[in-house]
Coordinates of C-alpha atoms in Angstrom, one line a residue:
N1 CA -15.8 -7.4 -32.5
G2 CA -13.4 -10.3 -33.1
V3 CA -11.6 -9.9 -29.7
I4 CA -11.8 -12.8 -27.2
P5 CA -10.9 -11.7 -23.7
A6 CA -8.0 -13.8 -22.3
V7 CA -9.8 -14.6 -19.1
E8 CA -12.7 -16.1 -21.0
L9 CA -10.3 -18.2 -23.2
N10 CA -8.5 -19.4 -20.1
R11 CA -11.7 -20.4 -18.4
A12 CA -13.0 -22.3 -21.5
L13 CA -9.7 -24.2 -21.9
N14 CA -9.7 -25.2 -18.2
E15 CA -13.3 -26.4 -18.5
L16 CA -12.5 -28.5 -21.7
Y17 CA -9.2 -29.9 -20.5
V18 CA -10.1 -31.6 -17.2
W19 CA -7.4 -33.2 -15.0
N20 CA -7.9 -36.0 -12.6
E21 CA -7.1 -34.9 -9.0
D22 CA -4.3 -37.4 -8.6
E23 CA -2.8 -36.9 -12.1
V24 CA -2.5 -33.1 -12.3
P25 CA 0.7 -32.5 -14.4
T26 CA 3.5 -30.4 -13.0
T27 CA 4.8 -29.3 -16.4
G28 CA 3.1 -27.8 -19.4
V29 CA 1.3 -30.1 -21.9
N30 CA 0.2 -29.5 -25.5
A31 CA -3.4 -28.8 -26.4
Y32 CA -4.6 -28.5 -30.0
I33 CA -7.4 -26.1 -30.9
R34 CA -9.1 -24.5 -33.9
I35 CA -10.8 -21.1 -33.9
V36 CA -14.2 -21.2 -35.6
A37 CA -15.9 -17.8 -36.5
Q38 CA -18.9 -16.7 -38.3
Y39 CA -19.7 -13.2 -39.6
V40 CA -23.2 -11.7 -39.3
N41 CA -24.0 -9.0 -41.9
G42 CA -25.9 -5.8 -41.3
K43 CA -29.2 -7.6 -41.9
G44 CA -28.5 -10.1 -39.1
E45 CA -27.9 -12.9 -41.7
A46 CA -25.2 -15.5 -40.8
Q47 CA -22.5 -15.8 -43.4
Q48 CA -20.1 -18.6 -44.2
L49 CA -18.1 -20.1 -41.3
A50 CA -14.3 -19.5 -41.2
V51 CA -12.1 -22.2 -39.6
S52 CA -8.5 -21.5 -38.6
N53 CA -5.6 -23.9 -38.9
V54 CA -4.9 -26.1 -35.9
Q55 CA -3.0 -24.2 -33.2
S56 CA -0.9 -25.7 -30.5
L57 CA -1.0 -24.3 -27.0
N58 CA 1.3 -25.3 -24.1
M59 CA -1.0 -25.5 -21.1
I60 CA -0.3 -25.5 -17.4
P61 CA -3.3 -26.4 -15.3
S62 CA -4.5 -23.6 -13.0
E63 CA -4.6 -26.0 -10.1
W64 CA -0.8 -26.4 -10.4
I65 CA -0.2 -22.7 -10.8
D66 CA -2.2 -21.8 -7.7
V67 CA -0.3 -24.2 -5.6
T68 CA 3.2 -23.4 -6.7
A69 CA 3.0 -19.7 -7.6
K70 CA 5.8 -17.7 -6.3
P71 CA 4.6 -15.4 -3.4
I72 CA 4.8 -11.7 -3.9
E73 CA 7.9 -10.3 -2.1
I74 CA 7.6 -7.5 0.3
S75 CA 9.3 -4.3 -1.0
Y76 CA 9.8 -0.8 0.3
L77 CA 9.9 2.8 -0.9
W78 CA 11.8 5.6 1.0
V79 CA 10.4 9.2 1.1
P80 CA 13.2 11.7 1.2
G81 CA 12.1 15.3 1.2
G82 CA 11.8 18.6 3.0
G83 CA 10.3 16.9 6.0
N84 CA 13.5 15.0 6.8
G85 CA 16.2 17.1 5.2
W86 CA 16.4 14.8 2.2
A87 CA 18.3 12.3 4.3
H88 CA 17.6 8.6 3.6
G89 CA 18.8 7.5 7.0
V90 CA 15.9 9.1 8.7
A91 CA 13.4 9.2 5.8
A92 CA 10.0 7.5 6.1
K93 CA 9.8 4.0 4.7
L94 CA 6.6 2.7 3.0
I95 CA 5.8 -1.0 2.6
C96 CA 4.2 -2.9 -0.3
E97 CA 2.7 -6.3 0.4
D98 CA 0.5 -6.9 -2.7
G99 CA 3.0 -6.1 -5.4
I100 CA 1.1 -2.9 -6.4
T101 CA 0.6 -0.3 -3.6
Y102 CA 3.0 1.1 -1.1
K103 CA 1.5 2.3 2.2
G104 CA 2.7 4.1 5.3
Y105 CA 3.1 7.3 7.2
A106 CA 5.5 10.1 6.3
Y107 CA 5.9 13.7 7.6
L108 CA 5.7 15.9 4.5
D109 CA 6.9 19.5 4.3
G110 CA 6.9 20.9 0.8
E111 CA 8.8 18.9 -1.8
F112 CA 9.6 15.2 -1.7
K113 CA 10.0 12.1 -3.9
F114 CA 10.3 8.3 -3.6
T115 CA 13.3 6.0 -4.1
D116 CA 13.4 2.2 -4.1
V117 CA 16.7 2.1 -2.1
A118 CA 18.0 4.0 0.9
G119 CA 20.1 6.4 -1.3
W120 CA 20.2 8.0 -4.7
D121 CA 21.7 5.2 -6.7
G122 CA 18.4 3.3 -7.3
T123 CA 15.1 4.1 -9.0
E124 CA 13.5 7.5 -8.3
Y125 CA 9.8 8.2 -8.6
N126 CA 9.2 11.9 -9.0
N127 CA 6.7 14.3 -10.5
G128 CA 6.9 12.6 -13.9
S129 CA 6.0 9.2 -12.5
F130 CA 2.3 10.0 -11.7
S131 CA -0.8 10.9 -13.6
S132 CA -3.4 10.5 -10.8
T133 CA -3.0 12.2 -7.4
S134 CA -4.9 13.7 -4.5
E135 CA -5.7 17.4 -4.7
N136 CA -2.9 18.3 -2.3
I137 CA -0.2 17.2 -4.7
D138 CA 1.4 19.5 -7.3
L139 CA 3.3 17.7 -10.1
G140 CA 4.5 20.9 -11.6
D141 CA 5.8 20.4 -15.1
G142 CA 6.0 16.6 -14.7
A143 CA 9.5 16.7 -16.2
G144 CA 11.2 14.6 -13.5
G145 CA 11.5 17.1 -10.7
N146 CA 10.3 16.9 -7.1
I147 CA 6.7 16.3 -6.1
K148 CA 5.2 19.0 -4.0
F149 CA 2.8 18.6 -1.1
T150 CA 0.7 21.8 -1.0
G151 CA -0.8 21.4 2.4
D152 CA 0.6 22.6 5.7
A153 CA 3.5 20.5 7.0
S154 CA 2.0 17.4 8.6
M155 CA 2.1 13.7 9.2
C156 CA 0.4 12.0 6.3
W157 CA -0.9 8.6 5.3
I158 CA 0.5 7.8 1.9
E159 CA -0.7 5.2 -0.7
V160 CA 1.4 5.2 -3.8
S161 CA 1.4 2.9 -6.8
P162 CA 4.2 3.7 -9.3
S163 CA 3.0 1.0 -11.7
K164 CA -0.4 2.6 -11.9
G165 CA 0.8 6.2 -11.7
E166 CA -1.3 6.8 -8.6
L167 CA -0.5 8.8 -5.5
L168 CA -2.8 9.5 -2.6
V169 CA -1.7 11.7 0.4
T170 CA -4.0 12.1 3.4
P171 CA -2.9 14.5 6.2
V172 CA -3.6 13.0 9.7
K173 CA -3.1 14.0 13.3
W174 CA -2.5 11.8 16.3
G175 CA -3.2 12.5 19.9
V176 CA -3.1 11.1 23.4
V177 CA -6.4 10.2 25.1
G178 CA -7.3 8.4 28.3
G179 CA -8.8 8.5 31.7
F180 CA -7.1 11.8 32.4
N181 CA -9.5 13.5 29.9
S182 CA -12.5 11.2 30.3
W183 CA -11.5 9.4 27.1
S184 CA -12.7 12.3 25.0
V185 CA -11.1 12.5 21.5
G186 CA -12.7 15.9 20.8
D187 CA -10.7 19.0 20.0
G188 CA -9.6 20.7 23.2
D189 CA -9.7 17.4 25.2
I190 CA -7.3 15.1 23.4
V191 CA -3.6 16.1 23.7
D192 CA -2.5 16.7 20.1
M193 CA 1.0 15.4 19.1
T194 CA 3.4 17.5 17.0
F195 CA 6.3 16.4 14.8
D196 CA 9.7 16.6 16.4
A197 CA 12.1 17.1 13.4
A198 CA 15.2 16.5 15.6
E199 CA 14.0 13.1 16.8
H200 CA 11.7 12.2 13.8
C201 CA 8.7 11.3 15.8
L202 CA 5.4 12.6 17.0
K203 CA 5.7 14.2 20.5
A204 CA 3.3 15.3 23.2
T205 CA 4.2 16.9 26.6
I206 CA 1.6 16.5 29.3
D207 CA 1.8 19.0 32.3
G208 CA 1.9 17.1 35.5
G209 CA 2.5 13.8 33.7
I210 CA 0.1 11.0 32.6
S211 CA -1.1 8.2 34.8
G212 CA -3.8 5.5 34.6
E213 CA -4.9 4.1 31.3
W214 CA -4.6 5.8 28.0
K215 CA -4.1 5.3 24.2
F216 CA -3.1 7.0 21.0
A217 CA -6.0 8.0 18.7
R218 CA -6.0 9.5 15.1
D219 CA -8.1 12.3 13.7
N220 CA -10.3 12.9 16.8
A221 CA -11.9 9.5 16.4
W222 CA -11.5 5.8 17.4
D223 CA -11.3 4.4 13.9
F224 CA -7.5 4.3 14.1
N225 CA -6.0 3.8 17.6
F226 CA -2.9 2.3 19.1
G227 CA -2.5 0.4 22.3
G228 CA -0.7 -2.7 23.7
A229 CA 3.0 -2.8 24.5
L230 CA 5.0 0.4 24.0
D231 CA 7.5 -1.4 21.8
N232 CA 4.8 -3.2 19.7
L233 CA 1.7 -1.0 19.4
E234 CA -1.3 -2.5 17.7
Q235 CA -4.6 -1.2 16.2
D236 CA -7.3 -1.6 18.9
G237 CA -4.7 -2.9 21.3
P238 CA -5.2 -2.9 25.1
N239 CA -4.9 0.4 27.0
L240 CA -1.5 1.6 27.9
T241 CA -0.5 2.3 31.5
A242 CA 3.1 3.7 31.3
E243 CA 3.6 6.9 33.3
G244 CA 5.5 10.0 32.4
S245 CA 5.1 13.5 30.9
V246 CA 6.9 13.3 27.5
I247 CA 5.4 10.8 25.1
R248 CA 6.9 10.0 21.7
L249 CA 5.3 8.0 18.9
Y250 CA 7.3 6.5 16.0
I251 CA 5.2 5.5 13.0
E252 CA 7.2 6.4 9.9
R253 CA 9.1 3.1 9.4
A254 CA 6.7 0.6 7.9
D255 CA 9.2 -2.2 8.3
E256 CA 8.9 -1.8 12.0
K257 CA 5.9 -2.0 14.4
P258 CA 4.6 1.4 15.6
H259 CA 6.3 2.0 18.9
A260 CA 6.5 4.7 21.6
T261 CA 8.4 5.9 24.6
V262 CA 7.3 7.6 27.8
E263 CA 9.5 9.5 30.2

């Protein structure tokens, strides 16, 4: 169809223009090429060749690019909305480590949006910024207003890519499980945590207090669980042993390690 994919042209040029390992240039060099094409008619008969003029390309070897490429910088998005009183100071913070998708937890209650700074003087991503969303998202008229989460107010795992116009929101629930309930994550056994809007954390109160070993588990399963040190919780970390009756879990700030308190 007359179109040459860029990746194929790049591969062909690298195969033709071979560099010695100890002589790889650190700046671009000129390469000269011609494009040769031949048309085949409807009968499958090859027609006359067409040859382009000589074209000059400034080439940088892929070996050099791979070694010196600038690393992707970590960036963040804030999630102000009904779940935090539209206050950036306590809004959830998502992290992007691949230059494409921001990920993290946020408590959603009705309407919300994203901003690239902790305030309203930066870039906003709202209902006009997305074209592909999970079913629990209502973009309304898509005219630049707030995004609406249609589910019940809950802690959610968010994956959002403004550059691709994609937004995925998954409601989750966290609970406390351990020797005190025979390590059962089933409903009625695990102690469910609820969101404390005043302290912006998940909270559970255990009658009589907790003792022995225990952990945090998500969605009545062990696929996602936190253990280790209270100030530095880790996926699949060691069992916790802190004692107390009021347990708080902080997971909305993706620039910080998940952490907890027990009292």
